[in-house]
mmCIF file of C-alpha atoms in Angstrom:
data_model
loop_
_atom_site.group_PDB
_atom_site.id
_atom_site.type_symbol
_atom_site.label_atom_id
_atom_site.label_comp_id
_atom_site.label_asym_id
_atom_site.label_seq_id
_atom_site.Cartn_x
_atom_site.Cartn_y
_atom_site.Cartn_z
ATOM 1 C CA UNK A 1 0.000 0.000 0.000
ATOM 2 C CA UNK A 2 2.849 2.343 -0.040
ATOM 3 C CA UNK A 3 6.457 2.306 -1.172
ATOM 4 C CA UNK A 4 9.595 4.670 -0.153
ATOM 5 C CA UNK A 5 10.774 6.427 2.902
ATOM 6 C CA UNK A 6 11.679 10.223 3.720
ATOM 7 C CA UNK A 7 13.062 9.255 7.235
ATOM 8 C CA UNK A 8 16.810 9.624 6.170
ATOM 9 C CA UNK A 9 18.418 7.623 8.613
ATOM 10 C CA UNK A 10 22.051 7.327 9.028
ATOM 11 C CA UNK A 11 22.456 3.587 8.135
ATOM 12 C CA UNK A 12 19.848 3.130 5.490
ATOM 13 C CA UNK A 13 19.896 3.261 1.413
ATOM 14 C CA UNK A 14 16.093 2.854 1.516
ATOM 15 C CA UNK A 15 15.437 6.607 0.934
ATOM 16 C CA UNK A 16 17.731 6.121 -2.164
ATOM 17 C CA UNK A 17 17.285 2.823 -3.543
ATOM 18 C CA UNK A 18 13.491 3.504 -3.305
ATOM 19 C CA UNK A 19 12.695 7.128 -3.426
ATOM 20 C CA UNK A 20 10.602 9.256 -1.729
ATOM 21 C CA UNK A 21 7.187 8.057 0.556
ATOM 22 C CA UNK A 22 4.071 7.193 -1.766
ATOM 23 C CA UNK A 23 0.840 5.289 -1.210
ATOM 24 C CA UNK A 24 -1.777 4.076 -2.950
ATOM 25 C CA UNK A 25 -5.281 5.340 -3.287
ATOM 26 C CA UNK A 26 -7.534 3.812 -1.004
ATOM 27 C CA UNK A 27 -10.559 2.746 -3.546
ATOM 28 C CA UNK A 28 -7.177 0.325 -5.491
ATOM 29 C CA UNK A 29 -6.380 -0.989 -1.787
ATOM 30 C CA UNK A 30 -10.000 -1.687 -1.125
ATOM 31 C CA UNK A 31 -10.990 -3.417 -3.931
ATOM 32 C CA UNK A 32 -7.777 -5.706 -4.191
ATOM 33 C CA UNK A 33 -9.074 -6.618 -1.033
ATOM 34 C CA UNK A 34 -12.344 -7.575 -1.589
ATOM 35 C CA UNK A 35 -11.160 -9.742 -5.011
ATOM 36 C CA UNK A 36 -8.807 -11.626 -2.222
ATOM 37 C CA UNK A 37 -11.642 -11.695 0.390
ATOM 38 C CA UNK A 38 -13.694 -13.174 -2.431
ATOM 39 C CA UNK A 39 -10.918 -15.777 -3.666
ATOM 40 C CA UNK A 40 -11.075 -17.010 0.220
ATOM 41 C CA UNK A 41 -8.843 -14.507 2.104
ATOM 42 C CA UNK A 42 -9.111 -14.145 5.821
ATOM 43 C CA UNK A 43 -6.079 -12.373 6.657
ATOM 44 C CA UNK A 44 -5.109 -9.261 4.598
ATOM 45 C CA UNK A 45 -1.473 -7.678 5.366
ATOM 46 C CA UNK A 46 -0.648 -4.394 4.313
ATOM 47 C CA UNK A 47 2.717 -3.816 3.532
ATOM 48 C CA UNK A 48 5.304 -0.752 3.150
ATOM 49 C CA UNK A 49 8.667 0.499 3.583
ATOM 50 C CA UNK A 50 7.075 2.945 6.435
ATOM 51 C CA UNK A 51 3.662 1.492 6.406
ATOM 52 C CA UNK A 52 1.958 3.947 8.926
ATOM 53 C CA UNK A 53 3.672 6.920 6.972
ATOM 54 C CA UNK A 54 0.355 5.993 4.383
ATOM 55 C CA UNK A 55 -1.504 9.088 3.051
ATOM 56 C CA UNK A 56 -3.400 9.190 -0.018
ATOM 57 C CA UNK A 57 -6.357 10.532 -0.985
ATOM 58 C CA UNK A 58 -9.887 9.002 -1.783
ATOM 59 C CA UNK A 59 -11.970 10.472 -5.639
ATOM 60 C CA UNK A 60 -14.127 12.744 -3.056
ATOM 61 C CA UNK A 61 -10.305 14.828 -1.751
ATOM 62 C CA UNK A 62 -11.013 12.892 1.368
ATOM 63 C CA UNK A 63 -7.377 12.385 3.290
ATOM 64 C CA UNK A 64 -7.253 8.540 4.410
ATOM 65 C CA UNK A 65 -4.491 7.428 6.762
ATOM 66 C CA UNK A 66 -3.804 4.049 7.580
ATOM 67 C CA UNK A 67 -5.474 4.171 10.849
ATOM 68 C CA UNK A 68 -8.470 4.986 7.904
ATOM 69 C CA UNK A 69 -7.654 2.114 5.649
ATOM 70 C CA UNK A 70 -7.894 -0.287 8.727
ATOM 71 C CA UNK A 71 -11.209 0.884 9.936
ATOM 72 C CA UNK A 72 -12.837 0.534 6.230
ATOM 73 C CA UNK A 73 -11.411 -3.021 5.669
ATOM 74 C CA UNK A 74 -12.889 -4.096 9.219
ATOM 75 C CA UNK A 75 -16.553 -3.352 7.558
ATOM 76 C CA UNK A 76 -15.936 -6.418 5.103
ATOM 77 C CA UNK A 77 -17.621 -9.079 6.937
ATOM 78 C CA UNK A 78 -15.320 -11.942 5.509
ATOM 79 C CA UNK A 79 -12.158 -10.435 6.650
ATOM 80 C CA UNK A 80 -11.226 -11.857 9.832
ATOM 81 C CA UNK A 81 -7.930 -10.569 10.220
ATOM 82 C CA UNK A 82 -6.207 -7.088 9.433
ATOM 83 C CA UNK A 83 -2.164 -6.496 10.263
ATOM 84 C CA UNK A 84 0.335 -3.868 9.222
ATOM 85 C CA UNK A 85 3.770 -4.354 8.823
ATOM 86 C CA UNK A 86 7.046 -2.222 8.823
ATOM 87 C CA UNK A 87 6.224 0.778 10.750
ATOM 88 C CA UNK A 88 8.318 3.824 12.322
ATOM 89 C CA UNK A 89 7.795 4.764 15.598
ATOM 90 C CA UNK A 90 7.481 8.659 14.612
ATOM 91 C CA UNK A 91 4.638 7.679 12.501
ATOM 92 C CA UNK A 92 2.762 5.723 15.723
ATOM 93 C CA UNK A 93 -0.415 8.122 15.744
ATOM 94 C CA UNK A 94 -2.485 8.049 18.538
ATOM 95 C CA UNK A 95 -5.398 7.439 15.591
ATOM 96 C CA UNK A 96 -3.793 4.514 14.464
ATOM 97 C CA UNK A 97 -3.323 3.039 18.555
ATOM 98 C CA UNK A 98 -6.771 3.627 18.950
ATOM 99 C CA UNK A 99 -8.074 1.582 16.055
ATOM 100 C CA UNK A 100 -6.470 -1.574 18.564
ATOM 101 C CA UNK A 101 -9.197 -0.623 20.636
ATOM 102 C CA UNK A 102 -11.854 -0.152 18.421
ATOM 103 C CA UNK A 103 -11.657 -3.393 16.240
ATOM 104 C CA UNK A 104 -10.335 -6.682 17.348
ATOM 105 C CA UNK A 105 -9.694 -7.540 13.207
ATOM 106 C CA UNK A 106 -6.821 -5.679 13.692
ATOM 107 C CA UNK A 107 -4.837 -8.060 15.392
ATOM 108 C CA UNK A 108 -2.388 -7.622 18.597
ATOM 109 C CA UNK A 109 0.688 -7.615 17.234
ATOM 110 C CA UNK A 110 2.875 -4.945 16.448
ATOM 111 C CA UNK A 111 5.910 -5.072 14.656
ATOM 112 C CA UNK A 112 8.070 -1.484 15.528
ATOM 113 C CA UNK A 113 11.674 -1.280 14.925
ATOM 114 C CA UNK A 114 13.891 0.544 17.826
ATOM 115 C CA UNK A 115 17.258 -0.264 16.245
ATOM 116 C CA UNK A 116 18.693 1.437 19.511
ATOM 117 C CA UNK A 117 17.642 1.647 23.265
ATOM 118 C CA UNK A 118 20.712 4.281 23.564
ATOM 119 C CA UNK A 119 19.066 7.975 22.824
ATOM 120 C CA UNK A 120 22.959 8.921 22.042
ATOM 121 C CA UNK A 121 22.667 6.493 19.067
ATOM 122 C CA UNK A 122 19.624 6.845 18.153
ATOM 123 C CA UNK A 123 20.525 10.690 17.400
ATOM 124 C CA UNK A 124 23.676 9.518 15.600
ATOM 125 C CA UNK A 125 21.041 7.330 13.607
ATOM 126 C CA UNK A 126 18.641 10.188 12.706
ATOM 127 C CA UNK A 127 15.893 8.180 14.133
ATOM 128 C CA UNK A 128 14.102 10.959 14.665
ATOM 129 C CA UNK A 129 12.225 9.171 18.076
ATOM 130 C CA UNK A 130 13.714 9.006 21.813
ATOM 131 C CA UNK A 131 13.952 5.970 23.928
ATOM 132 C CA UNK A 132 11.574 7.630 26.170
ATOM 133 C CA UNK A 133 8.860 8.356 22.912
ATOM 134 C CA UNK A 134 9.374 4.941 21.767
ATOM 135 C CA UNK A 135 8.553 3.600 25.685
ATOM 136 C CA UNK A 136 5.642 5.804 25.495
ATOM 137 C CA UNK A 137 3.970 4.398 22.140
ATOM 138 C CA UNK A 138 4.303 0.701 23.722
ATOM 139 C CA UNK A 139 2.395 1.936 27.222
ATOM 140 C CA UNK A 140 -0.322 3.394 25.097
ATOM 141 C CA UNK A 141 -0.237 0.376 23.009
ATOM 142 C CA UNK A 142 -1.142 -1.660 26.363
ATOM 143 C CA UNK A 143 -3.221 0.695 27.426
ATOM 144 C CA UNK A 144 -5.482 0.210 24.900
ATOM 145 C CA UNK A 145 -5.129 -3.919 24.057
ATOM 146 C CA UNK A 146 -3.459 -5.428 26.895
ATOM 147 C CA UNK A 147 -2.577 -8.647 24.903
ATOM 148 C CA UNK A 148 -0.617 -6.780 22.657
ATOM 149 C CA UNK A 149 2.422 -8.104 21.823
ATOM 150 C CA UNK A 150 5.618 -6.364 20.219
ATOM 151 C CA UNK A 151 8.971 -7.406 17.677
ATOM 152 C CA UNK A 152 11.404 -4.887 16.198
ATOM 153 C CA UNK A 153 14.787 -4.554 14.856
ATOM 154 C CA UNK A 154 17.934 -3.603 16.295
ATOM 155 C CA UNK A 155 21.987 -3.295 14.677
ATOM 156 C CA UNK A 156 24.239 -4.162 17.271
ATOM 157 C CA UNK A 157 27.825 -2.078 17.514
ATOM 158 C CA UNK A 158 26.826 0.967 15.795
ATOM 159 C CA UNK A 159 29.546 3.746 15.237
ATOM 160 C CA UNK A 160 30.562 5.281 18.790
ATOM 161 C CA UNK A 161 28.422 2.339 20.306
ATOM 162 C CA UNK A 162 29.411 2.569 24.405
ATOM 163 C CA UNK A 163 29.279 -0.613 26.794
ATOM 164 C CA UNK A 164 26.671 1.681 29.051
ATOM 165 C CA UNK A 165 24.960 2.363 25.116
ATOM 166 C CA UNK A 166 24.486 -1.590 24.533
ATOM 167 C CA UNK A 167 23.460 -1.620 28.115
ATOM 168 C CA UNK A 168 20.452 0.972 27.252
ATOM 169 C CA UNK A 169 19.648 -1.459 24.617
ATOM 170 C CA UNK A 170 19.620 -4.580 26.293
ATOM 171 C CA UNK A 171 17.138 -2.688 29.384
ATOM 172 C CA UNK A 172 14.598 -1.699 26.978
ATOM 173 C CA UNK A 173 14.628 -5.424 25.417
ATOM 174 C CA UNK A 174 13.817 -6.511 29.242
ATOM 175 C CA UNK A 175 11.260 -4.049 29.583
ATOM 176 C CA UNK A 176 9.119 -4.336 26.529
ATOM 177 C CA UNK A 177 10.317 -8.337 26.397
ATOM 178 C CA UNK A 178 9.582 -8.847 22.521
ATOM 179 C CA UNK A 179 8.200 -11.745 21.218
ATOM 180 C CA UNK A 180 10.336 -11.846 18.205
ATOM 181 C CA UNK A 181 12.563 -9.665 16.859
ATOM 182 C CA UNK A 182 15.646 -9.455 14.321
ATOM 183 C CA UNK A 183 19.069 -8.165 15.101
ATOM 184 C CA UNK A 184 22.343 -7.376 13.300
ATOM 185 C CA UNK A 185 25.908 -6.071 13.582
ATOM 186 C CA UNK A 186 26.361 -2.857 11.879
ATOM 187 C CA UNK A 187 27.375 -3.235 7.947
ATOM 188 C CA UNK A 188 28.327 0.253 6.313
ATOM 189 C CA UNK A 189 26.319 0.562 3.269
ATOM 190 C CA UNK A 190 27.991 3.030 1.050
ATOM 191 C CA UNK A 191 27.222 6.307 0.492
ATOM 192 C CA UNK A 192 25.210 6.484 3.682
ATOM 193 C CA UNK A 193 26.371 9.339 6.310
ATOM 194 C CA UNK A 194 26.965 6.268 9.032
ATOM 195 C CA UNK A 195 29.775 5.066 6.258
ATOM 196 C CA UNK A 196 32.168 7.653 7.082
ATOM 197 C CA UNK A 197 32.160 6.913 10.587
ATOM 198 C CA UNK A 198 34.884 4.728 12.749
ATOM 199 C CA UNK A 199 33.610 1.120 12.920
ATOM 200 C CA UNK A 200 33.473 -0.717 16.407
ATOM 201 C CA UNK A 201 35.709 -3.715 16.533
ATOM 202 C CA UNK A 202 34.246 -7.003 15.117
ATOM 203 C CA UNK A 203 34.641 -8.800 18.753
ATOM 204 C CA UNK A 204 33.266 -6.463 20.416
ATOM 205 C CA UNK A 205 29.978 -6.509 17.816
ATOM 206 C CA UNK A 206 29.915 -10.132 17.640
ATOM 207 C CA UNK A 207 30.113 -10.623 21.594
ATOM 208 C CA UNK A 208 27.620 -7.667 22.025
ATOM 209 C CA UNK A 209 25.242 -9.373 19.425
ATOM 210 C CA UNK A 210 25.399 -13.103 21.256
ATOM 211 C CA UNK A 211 24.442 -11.187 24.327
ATOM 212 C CA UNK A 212 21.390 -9.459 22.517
ATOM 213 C CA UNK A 213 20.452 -12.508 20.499
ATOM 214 C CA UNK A 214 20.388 -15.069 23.984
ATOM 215 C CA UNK A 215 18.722 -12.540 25.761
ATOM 216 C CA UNK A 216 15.700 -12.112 22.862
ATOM 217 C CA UNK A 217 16.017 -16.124 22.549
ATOM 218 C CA UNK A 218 15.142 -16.381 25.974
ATOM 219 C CA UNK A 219 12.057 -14.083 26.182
ATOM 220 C CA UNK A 220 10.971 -15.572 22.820
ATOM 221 C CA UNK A 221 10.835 -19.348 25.121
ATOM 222 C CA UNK A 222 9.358 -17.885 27.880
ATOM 223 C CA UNK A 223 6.507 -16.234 26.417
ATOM 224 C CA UNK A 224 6.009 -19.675 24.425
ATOM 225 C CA UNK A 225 5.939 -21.734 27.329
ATOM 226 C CA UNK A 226 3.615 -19.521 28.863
ATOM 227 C CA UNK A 227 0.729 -20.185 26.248
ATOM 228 C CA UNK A 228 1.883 -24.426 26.739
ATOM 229 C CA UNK A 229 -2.042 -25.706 27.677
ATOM 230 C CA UNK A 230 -3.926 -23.050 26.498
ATOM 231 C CA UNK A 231 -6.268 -23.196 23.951
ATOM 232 C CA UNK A 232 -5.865 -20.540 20.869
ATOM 233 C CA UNK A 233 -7.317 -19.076 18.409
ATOM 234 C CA UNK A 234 -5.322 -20.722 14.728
ATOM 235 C CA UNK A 235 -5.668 -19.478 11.024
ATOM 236 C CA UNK A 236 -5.045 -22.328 9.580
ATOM 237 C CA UNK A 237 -3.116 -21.480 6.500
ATOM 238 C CA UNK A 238 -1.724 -25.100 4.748
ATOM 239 C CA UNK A 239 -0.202 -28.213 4.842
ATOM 240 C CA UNK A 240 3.161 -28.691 5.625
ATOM 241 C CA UNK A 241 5.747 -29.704 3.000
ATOM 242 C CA UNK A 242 5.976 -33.622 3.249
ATOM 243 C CA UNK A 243 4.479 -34.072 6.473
ATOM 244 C CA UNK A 244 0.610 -34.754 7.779
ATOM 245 C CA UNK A 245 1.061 -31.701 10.052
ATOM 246 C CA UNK A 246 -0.778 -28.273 9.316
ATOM 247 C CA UNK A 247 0.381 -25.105 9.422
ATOM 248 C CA UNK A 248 -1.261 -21.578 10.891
ATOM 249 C CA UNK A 249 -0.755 -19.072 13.299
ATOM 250 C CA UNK A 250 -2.390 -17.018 16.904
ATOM 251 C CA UNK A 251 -3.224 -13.593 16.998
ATOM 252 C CA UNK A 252 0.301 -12.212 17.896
ATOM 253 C CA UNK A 253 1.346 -14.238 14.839
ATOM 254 C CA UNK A 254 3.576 -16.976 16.294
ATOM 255 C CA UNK A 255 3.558 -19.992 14.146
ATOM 256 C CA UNK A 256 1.832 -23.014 15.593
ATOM 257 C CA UNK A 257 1.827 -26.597 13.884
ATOM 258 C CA UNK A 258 -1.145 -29.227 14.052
ATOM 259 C CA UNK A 259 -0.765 -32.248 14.392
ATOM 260 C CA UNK A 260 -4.407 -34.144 13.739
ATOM 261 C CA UNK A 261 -6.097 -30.804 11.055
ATOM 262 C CA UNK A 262 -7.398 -31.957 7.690
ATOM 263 C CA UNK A 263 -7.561 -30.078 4.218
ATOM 264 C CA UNK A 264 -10.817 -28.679 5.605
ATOM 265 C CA UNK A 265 -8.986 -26.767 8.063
ATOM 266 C CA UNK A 266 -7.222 -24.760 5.730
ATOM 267 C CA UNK A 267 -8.258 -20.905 5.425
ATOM 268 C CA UNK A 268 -10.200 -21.058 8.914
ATOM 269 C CA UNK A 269 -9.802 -20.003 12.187
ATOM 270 C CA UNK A 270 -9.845 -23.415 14.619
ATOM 271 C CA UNK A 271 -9.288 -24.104 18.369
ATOM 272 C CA UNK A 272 -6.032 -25.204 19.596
ATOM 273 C CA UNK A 273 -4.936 -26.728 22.480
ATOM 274 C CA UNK A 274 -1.081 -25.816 23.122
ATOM 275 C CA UNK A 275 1.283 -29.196 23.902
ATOM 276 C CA UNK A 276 4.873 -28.651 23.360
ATOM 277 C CA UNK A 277 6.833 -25.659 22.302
ATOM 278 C CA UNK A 278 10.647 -24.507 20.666
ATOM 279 C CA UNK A 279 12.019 -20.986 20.485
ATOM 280 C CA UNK A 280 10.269 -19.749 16.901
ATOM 281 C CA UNK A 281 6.811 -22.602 17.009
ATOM 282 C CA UNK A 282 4.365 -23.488 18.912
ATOM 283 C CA UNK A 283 3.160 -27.296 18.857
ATOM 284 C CA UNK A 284 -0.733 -28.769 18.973
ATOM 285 C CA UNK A 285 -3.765 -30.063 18.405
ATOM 286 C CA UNK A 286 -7.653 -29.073 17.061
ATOM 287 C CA UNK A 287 -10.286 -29.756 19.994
ATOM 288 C CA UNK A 288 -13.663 -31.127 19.691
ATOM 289 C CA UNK A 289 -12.094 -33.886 16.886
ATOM 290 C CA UNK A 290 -14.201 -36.461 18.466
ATOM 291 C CA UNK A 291 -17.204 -34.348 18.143
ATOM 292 C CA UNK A 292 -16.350 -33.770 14.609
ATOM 293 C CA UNK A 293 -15.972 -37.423 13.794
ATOM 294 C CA UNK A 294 -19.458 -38.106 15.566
ATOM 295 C CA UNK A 295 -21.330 -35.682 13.604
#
C-alpha cells in the first residue's frame, strides 16, 4: 500500500534505492481486497517500507491514513484478520493506537523497529524518536489492548556504540520483552552518512550481538511456554511440505503446527490446544475432533 521512505536515517539506502514516501489510493487498496476476500482470504497484510507513513487521498479529496484504511477493511464481513507491517515509531499516531481498541480484526501484534535503546545512538542514527517516545507508544499500546504483543529490529555495535549504550539497549529489550525480533551487527552501506564513521571492533559486535540474540532467545521461550495448555485461536493457512502436520498461526502471529487438522482446516480459524513448544513454534492439536468425527 505504499512504497519509499523520507526518514533519512544514518544507516539506510532505503530513501535512495526507493525514493521518496508514496501510497496508494484507497478505492485500489479496497478493492484488491475484496477480489482476495472473495478468492477465500481471511487475513489481509498491508505492507510498506514505512507502512503507517500511508496518506493518499480518496476520488471525493477525502485524506485517508492508515489508521483509515484499517477501519474501512474491518466493515468487510469476511475479513477476519487485518495487520500492518514495517512501521516507524514517529509515525505511531495516537489514531492509528486507537483503532487496537476499536476493532479486534486488527490483530495484537505490532511489529516497531527501535534499532537502539541508547538515545545517544539513536541521534547519531537520525531516528528521529527518543527511547523515552518509543517507551511511550508501547504503554499506550497496552493501554489500549493489553494482549498486545511487540517485535522490532535492532543493529548491534553501531559507530561510537558505548558498553553503558548496549546496556540501554539490552534494558529496553527486558522491559518491553519482545516476542520476536531481528538483530544485526552494523554493515556500512555506502554512500550512507553512518559510512564515514569509525567502525566498532568485530569482537566487540559479535560478543555484544550473542548477548542481545540469547537474551531475545530467551524471552521468545518464555513467552512460548507460557501459552503451553492453552487453547488458541489458529488461522489455519496449509499443509506442511511432506508431512501430515498443518500449518497456521495465533493472533500475535507466532507460528503453531497441528498435528491431527485436515484439508478442511485450511483458510479457517480453529481451536487449539497448546502441547509442546521450541524458540520460533508453537506445537498442537484441534479440539472437539471427536465431536467432529461423531457428527
Amino acid at each position: 500500500i505504499q512504497e519509499g521512505c523520507d526518514k533519512f536515517c544514518n544507516f539506510c539506502v532505503v530513501p535512495y534505492t526507493r525514493g521518496p514516501e508514496y501510497s496508494r489510493s484507497p478505492e485500489e487498496i479496497i478493492k484488491e481486497a475484496k477480489d482476495l476476500i472473495l478468492n477465500g482470504a481471511k487475513e489481509i497484510t498491508l505492507l510498506g517500507q514505512n507502512v503507517n507513513a500511508y496518506s493518499s487521498q480518496n476520488k471525493k479529496g477525502e485524506i485517508y491514513k492508515l489508521s483509515d484504511l484499517i477501519m474501512k477493511l474491518q466493515n468487510l464481513e469476511e475479513l477476519k484478520r487485518i495487520r500492518y507491517t514495517t512501521s516507524h515509531p514517529k509515525d505511531m499516531s495516537n489514531d492509528l493506537v486507537h483503532c487496537y481498541k476499536k476493532t479486534k480484526k486488527l490483530m495484537p501484534f505490532l511489529h516497531l523497529p527501535v534499532q537502539s535503546g541508547s538515545n545517544k545512538i539513536l541521534k547519531s542514527m537520525n531516528r528521529k524518536h527518543t527511547r523515552e517516545e518509543y517507551l511511550s507508544i508501547i504503554q499506550n499500546l497496552v493501554k489500549v489492548r493489553p494482549d498486545i504483543n511487540f517485535s522490532s529490529d535492532f543493529i548491534v555495535g553501531y559507530p561510537g556504540e558505548t558498553e553503558q549504550d548496549f546496556y540501554d539497549t539490552i534494558s529496553l529489550i527486558k522491559e518491553v520483552n519482545f516476542i520476536n525480533s531481528f538483530s544485526f551487527i552494523y554493515n556500512p552501506r555506502p554512500g550512507t552518512p553512518a559510512s564515514n564513521l569509525k567502525e566498532i571492533d568485530k569482537e566487540t559486535q559479535k560478543k555484544r550481538l550473542i548477548t542481545l540474540q540469547n537474551l531475545l532467545e530467551d524471552i521468545q521461550k518464555k513467552e512460548n511456554k507460557n501459552k503451553v495448555g492453552e487453547l488458541k485461536k489458529v488461522l489455519i493457512e496449509n499443509k506442511m511440505k511432506n508431512e501430515p502436520s498443518y500449518f497456521g498461526r495465533i493472533a500475535n502471529s507466532t507460528p503453531v503446527v497441528i498435528s491431527n487438522g485436515n484439508e478442511k482446516d485450511i483458510g479457517k480459524i480453529i481451536d487449539v490446544r497448546i502441547e509442546s513448544y521450541n524458540r520460533n513454534t508453537l506445537f498442537g492439536v484441534k479440539e472437539n475432533t471427536e465431536r467432529e468425527a461423531a457428527a
